[in-house]
Short mmCIF file of C-alpha atoms in Angstrom, two decimals:
data_model
loop_
_atom_site.label_atom_id
_atom_site.label_comp_id
_atom_site.label_asym_id
_atom_site.label_seq_id
_atom_site.Cartn_x
_atom_site.Cartn_y
_atom_site.Cartn_z
CA MET A 179 -0.01 -0.06 0.06
CA PRO A 180 1.46 3.36 -0.95
CA THR A 181 2.23 5.92 1.88
CA GLU A 182 1.59 9.55 2.11
CA VAL A 183 5.12 10.46 1.17
CA ALA A 184 5.03 8.39 -1.84
CA LEU A 185 1.66 10.09 -2.92
CA LEU A 186 3.43 13.44 -2.43
CA GLU A 187 6.50 12.52 -4.63
CA SER A 188 4.98 10.46 -7.26
CA ARG A 189 2.94 11.95 -10.03
CA ALA A 190 2.03 8.55 -11.39
CA LEU A 191 0.39 7.49 -7.98
CA ARG A 192 -1.48 10.83 -7.98
CA GLY A 193 -2.79 10.14 -11.32
CA GLU A 194 -4.03 6.72 -10.40
CA ARG A 195 -6.26 8.37 -7.78
CA MET A 196 -7.70 11.26 -9.65
CA GLY A 197 -11.16 9.58 -10.00
CA ARG A 198 -11.72 9.69 -6.13
CA VAL A 199 -13.07 13.14 -6.01
CA ASP A 200 -15.88 12.02 -3.69
CA VAL A 201 -13.13 12.00 -0.95
CA LEU A 202 -13.18 15.78 -0.82
CA ASP A 203 -16.72 16.13 0.55
CA LYS A 204 -16.14 13.28 2.89
CA VAL A 205 -13.52 15.47 4.58
CA LYS A 206 -15.06 18.82 4.26
CA SER A 207 -17.70 20.43 2.14
CA LEU A 208 -16.40 22.15 -0.98
CA VAL A 209 -18.43 25.15 -1.99
CA MET A 210 -18.63 25.45 -5.84
CA LEU A 211 -19.45 28.42 -8.05
CA PRO A 212 -22.98 28.69 -9.46
CA ASP A 213 -21.92 26.46 -12.48
CA GLY A 214 -21.27 23.57 -10.05
CA ILE A 215 -18.09 22.86 -11.84
CA HIS A 216 -15.51 25.36 -10.90
CA VAL A 217 -14.02 27.12 -7.81
CA ARG A 218 -11.63 30.05 -7.55
CA THR A 219 -8.21 30.37 -5.78
CA GLU A 220 -9.78 32.01 -2.74
CA ASP A 221 -12.37 29.21 -2.61
CA VAL A 222 -9.55 26.52 -2.75
CA ALA A 223 -7.65 28.34 -0.04
CA ARG A 224 -10.78 28.54 2.20
CA TYR A 225 -11.33 24.85 1.77
CA PHE A 226 -7.70 23.83 2.73
CA GLU A 227 -7.48 26.75 5.34
CA VAL A 228 -4.23 28.22 3.73
CA SER A 229 -3.59 31.51 2.27
CA THR A 230 -4.25 32.20 -1.45
CA GLY A 231 -0.57 32.75 -2.03
CA ALA A 232 0.12 29.14 -0.91
CA VAL A 233 -2.24 27.91 -3.43
CA ARG A 234 -0.94 30.08 -6.19
CA ARG A 235 2.76 29.15 -5.47
CA LEU A 236 1.68 25.45 -5.51
CA THR A 237 -0.19 25.69 -8.90
CA ASP A 238 2.82 27.61 -10.31
CA ARG A 239 5.23 24.79 -9.45
CA HIS A 240 2.95 22.04 -10.84
CA GLN A 241 1.13 23.94 -13.53
CA GLU A 242 1.36 21.26 -16.26
CA GLU A 243 -0.04 18.55 -13.86
CA PHE A 244 -2.78 20.79 -12.65
CA SER A 245 -3.70 21.92 -16.27
CA GLU A 246 -4.12 18.12 -17.08
CA ASN A 247 -6.53 17.92 -14.35
CA GLY A 248 -8.67 20.78 -15.15
CA LEU A 249 -6.88 24.20 -14.11
CA ARG A 250 -7.93 27.10 -16.35
CA VAL A 251 -6.69 30.66 -16.42
CA LEU A 252 -9.12 33.12 -17.96
CA ARG A 253 -8.21 36.49 -19.50
CA GLY A 254 -9.80 39.02 -21.76
CA PRO A 255 -12.97 37.96 -23.61
CA ASP A 256 -13.08 34.46 -22.01
CA LEU A 257 -12.88 36.12 -18.63
CA ARG A 258 -15.66 38.65 -19.39
CA SER A 259 -17.83 35.79 -20.82
CA PHE A 260 -17.34 33.74 -17.76
CA HIS A 261 -18.15 36.56 -15.46
CA SER A 262 -21.35 37.22 -17.53
CA ASP A 263 -22.39 33.56 -17.17
CA MET A 264 -21.72 33.46 -13.46
CA LYS A 265 -23.82 36.72 -12.88
CA SER A 266 -26.76 35.31 -14.82
CA LEU A 267 -26.58 32.01 -12.75
CA TRP A 268 -26.07 33.90 -9.53
CA GLY A 269 -29.34 35.74 -9.65
CA GLY A 270 -31.13 37.96 -7.10
CA ASP A 271 -29.35 40.45 -4.91
CA GLU A 272 -26.22 38.38 -4.83
CA VAL A 273 -25.31 39.53 -8.42
CA GLU A 274 -24.06 43.04 -7.06
CA SER A 275 -21.75 41.13 -4.52
CA TYR A 276 -20.33 38.72 -7.02
CA PRO A 277 -16.60 39.30 -7.02
CA GLN A 278 -14.97 39.79 -10.43
CA ALA A 279 -11.25 39.47 -11.18
CA ALA A 280 -9.54 42.38 -12.70
CA THR A 281 -7.22 40.80 -15.37
CA GLN A 282 -7.31 37.18 -14.98
CA LEU A 283 -9.06 34.27 -13.12
CA ARG A 284 -7.87 30.76 -12.12
CA LEU A 285 -10.52 28.22 -12.10
CA TYR A 286 -10.20 24.73 -10.51
CA THR A 287 -12.31 21.68 -10.88
CA ARG A 288 -12.88 18.92 -8.40
CA ARG A 289 -10.06 17.04 -9.89
CA THR A 290 -7.79 19.97 -9.61
CA VAL A 291 -8.58 20.49 -5.91
CA LEU A 292 -8.01 16.71 -5.28
CA ASN A 293 -4.66 17.14 -7.00
CA ILE A 294 -3.83 20.00 -4.71
CA ALA A 295 -4.82 17.91 -1.72
CA MET A 296 -2.23 15.29 -2.79
CA LEU A 297 0.53 18.02 -3.05
CA LEU A 298 -0.24 20.64 -0.30
CA ARG A 299 2.05 19.74 2.61
CA ASP A 300 1.11 22.55 5.10
CA SER A 301 -2.62 21.88 5.49
CA ASP A 302 -4.36 19.61 7.94
CA ILE A 303 -7.33 19.36 5.55
CA ALA A 304 -4.95 18.23 2.82
CA ARG A 305 -3.49 15.52 5.08
CA CYS A 306 -6.92 14.33 6.10
CA VAL A 307 -7.80 14.09 2.31
CA ARG A 308 -4.50 12.05 1.66
CA THR A 309 -5.17 9.86 4.79
CA TYR A 310 -8.74 9.17 3.78
CA LEU A 311 -7.76 8.52 0.26
CA LEU A 312 -5.11 5.91 1.14
CA ASP A 313 -7.12 4.24 3.89
CA ALA A 314 -10.12 3.91 1.70
CA GLU A 315 -8.24 1.84 -0.69
CA GLU A 316 -7.61 -0.94 1.88
CA PRO A 317 -11.15 -2.39 1.82
CA LEU A 318 -10.79 -2.38 -1.98
CA ARG A 319 -7.60 -4.18 -1.83
CA THR A 320 -9.13 -6.76 0.50
CA ARG A 321 -11.99 -7.27 -1.84
CA TYR A 322 -9.73 -7.53 -4.81
CA ALA A 323 -7.65 -10.10 -2.96
CA SER A 324 -10.80 -12.08 -2.03
CA LEU A 325 -11.98 -11.97 -5.62
CA ASP A 326 -8.58 -13.20 -6.89
CA GLN A 327 -8.90 -16.29 -4.58
CA ARG A 328 -12.26 -17.01 -5.89
CA VAL A 329 -10.94 -16.70 -9.44
CA THR A 330 -8.02 -18.99 -8.56
CA ARG A 331 -10.46 -21.64 -7.21
CA ILE A 332 -12.68 -21.39 -10.25
CA GLU A 333 -9.47 -21.87 -12.49
CA SER A 334 -8.57 -24.91 -10.47
CA CYS A 335 -12.04 -26.28 -10.85
CA LEU A 336 -11.95 -25.71 -14.64
CA SER A 337 -8.55 -27.44 -14.74
CA GLY A 338 -10.21 -30.53 -13.17
CA VAL A 339 -13.06 -30.27 -15.64
CA GLY A 340 -10.48 -30.15 -18.47
CA SER A 341 -8.80 -33.33 -17.36
CA ALA A 342 -12.28 -35.09 -16.93
CA LEU A 343 -13.24 -33.98 -20.38
CA GLN A 344 -9.88 -35.42 -21.84
CA GLU A 345 -10.77 -38.78 -20.08
CA LEU A 346 -14.36 -38.69 -21.36
CA GLY A 347 -13.21 -37.99 -24.94
CA PRO A 348 -12.34 -41.75 -25.99
CA VAL A 349 -15.69 -42.81 -24.32
CA LEU A 350 -17.63 -40.31 -26.34
CA VAL A 351 -15.86 -41.52 -29.48
CA ARG A 352 -16.92 -45.15 -28.62
CA MET A 353 -20.50 -44.12 -27.99
CA SER A 354 -20.51 -42.35 -31.23
CA GLU A 355 -19.33 -45.36 -33.07
CA ARG A 356 -21.96 -47.57 -31.53
CA LEU A 357 -24.68 -45.02 -32.38
CA ASP A 358 -23.36 -44.98 -35.92
CA SER A 359 -23.70 -48.81 -36.16
CA LEU A 360 -27.08 -48.55 -34.59
CA ASP A 361 -28.21 -46.07 -37.20
CA ARG A 362 -26.98 -48.56 -39.89
CA LYS A 363 -28.83 -51.37 -38.34
CA VAL A 364 -32.08 -49.29 -38.06
CA GLU A 365 -31.67 -48.31 -41.79
CA LEU A 366 -31.42 -51.85 -42.76
CA THR A 367 -34.45 -52.77 -40.71
CA HIS A 368 -36.32 -49.96 -42.58
CA GLN A 369 -35.36 -51.43 -45.87
CA VAL A 370 -36.46 -55.00 -44.89
CA VAL A 371 -39.67 -53.69 -43.65
CA GLY A 372 -40.19 -51.78 -46.82
CA ALA A 373 -39.55 -54.82 -48.83
CA MET A 374 -41.99 -56.83 -46.76
CA SER A 375 -44.60 -54.11 -47.09
CA LEU A 376 -44.28 -54.34 -50.92
CA ARG A 377 -44.65 -58.23 -50.85
CA LEU A 378 -47.70 -58.04 -48.55
CA THR A 379 -49.21 -55.57 -51.07
CA ASP A 380 -48.64 -58.09 -53.78
CA VAL A 381 -50.05 -60.86 -51.64
CA GLN A 382 -53.15 -58.82 -50.87
CA GLN A 383 -53.68 -58.11 -54.55
CA GLY A 384 -53.37 -61.92 -55.11
CA VAL A 385 -56.03 -62.50 -52.40
CA VAL A 386 -58.27 -60.08 -54.04
CA ARG A 387 -58.00 -61.76 -57.39
CA LEU A 388 -58.46 -65.22 -55.66
CA ASP A 389 -61.71 -63.98 -54.05
CA GLY A 390 -62.94 -62.84 -57.33
CA ARG A 391 -62.23 -66.23 -58.93
CA LEU A 392 -63.87 -67.94 -55.99
CA ASP A 393 -67.03 -65.69 -56.36
CA CYS A 394 -67.12 -66.54 -60.02
CA PHE A 395 -66.84 -70.35 -59.31
CA ALA A 396 -69.63 -69.99 -56.69
CA ARG A 397 -71.84 -68.45 -59.25
CA GLN A 398 -71.12 -71.19 -61.84
CA MET A 399 -71.90 -73.88 -59.20
CA LYS A 400 -75.13 -72.12 -58.46
CA GLU A 401 -75.93 -72.07 -62.15
CA LEU A 402 -75.19 -75.66 -62.65
CA ARG A 403 -77.21 -76.74 -59.63
CA ARG A 404 -80.18 -74.64 -60.86
CA ARG A 405 -80.05 -76.44 -64.25
CA SER A 406 -79.63 -79.77 -62.68
CA GLU A 407 -82.59 -79.32 -60.72
CA GLY A 408 -84.59 -78.01 -63.72
CA ARG A 409 -83.89 -81.34 -65.77
CA GLY A 410 -84.94 -83.46 -62.76
CA GLN A 411 -88.38 -81.68 -62.68
CA HIS A 412 -88.89 -82.30 -66.45
CA GLY A 413 -88.07 -86.02 -66.12
CA GLN A 414 -90.56 -86.49 -63.44
CA ARG A 415 -93.37 -85.25 -65.65
#
């Protein structure tokens, strides 16, 4: 876990923690300008309970880093446009008391203020922010460690599954071969049943023809019997 000194000395470590702007309000309320985005040098100094000169000297020494994290310096038309926007947002009687910079205005975002907190040495508030920022990481590290252990266990289980699948492979191959053989036998059975069905159809047709011939024979026999009976009757007369 990084120490406070490491945070003060390492720009890379500070960059990794630039997203934790929520820490600022957990230590002390940061009063923003009416746009809800920016604060001025005097607002930053009031938050950290230091002089405006201390804030300016710090931003001058680390101007590039602060610029990457939202520091802006307004002059000329940009400054007049910003003041106009702030006055329209301020509203009411407070417009008259809204302070306007004469020639330039430094604007800080929450990221810039957090950046200052990680660099400002002579401020109890800044030290509290750094302590809170570093301490808040410990539960996250614990959860990450727990998650890493769970992932390791899952990987171990998956490794066992892989071995089991390798052993199951030959069994599946043999089952596939037996199923293929069974499919062939079923196909042969279908062919035999089809042939038998055709032969039964022929037999049925033969039976129908035989029935027809038997019916014809029966009619002939009846006719012969009738004629025989007719001759007997004539003989008796």
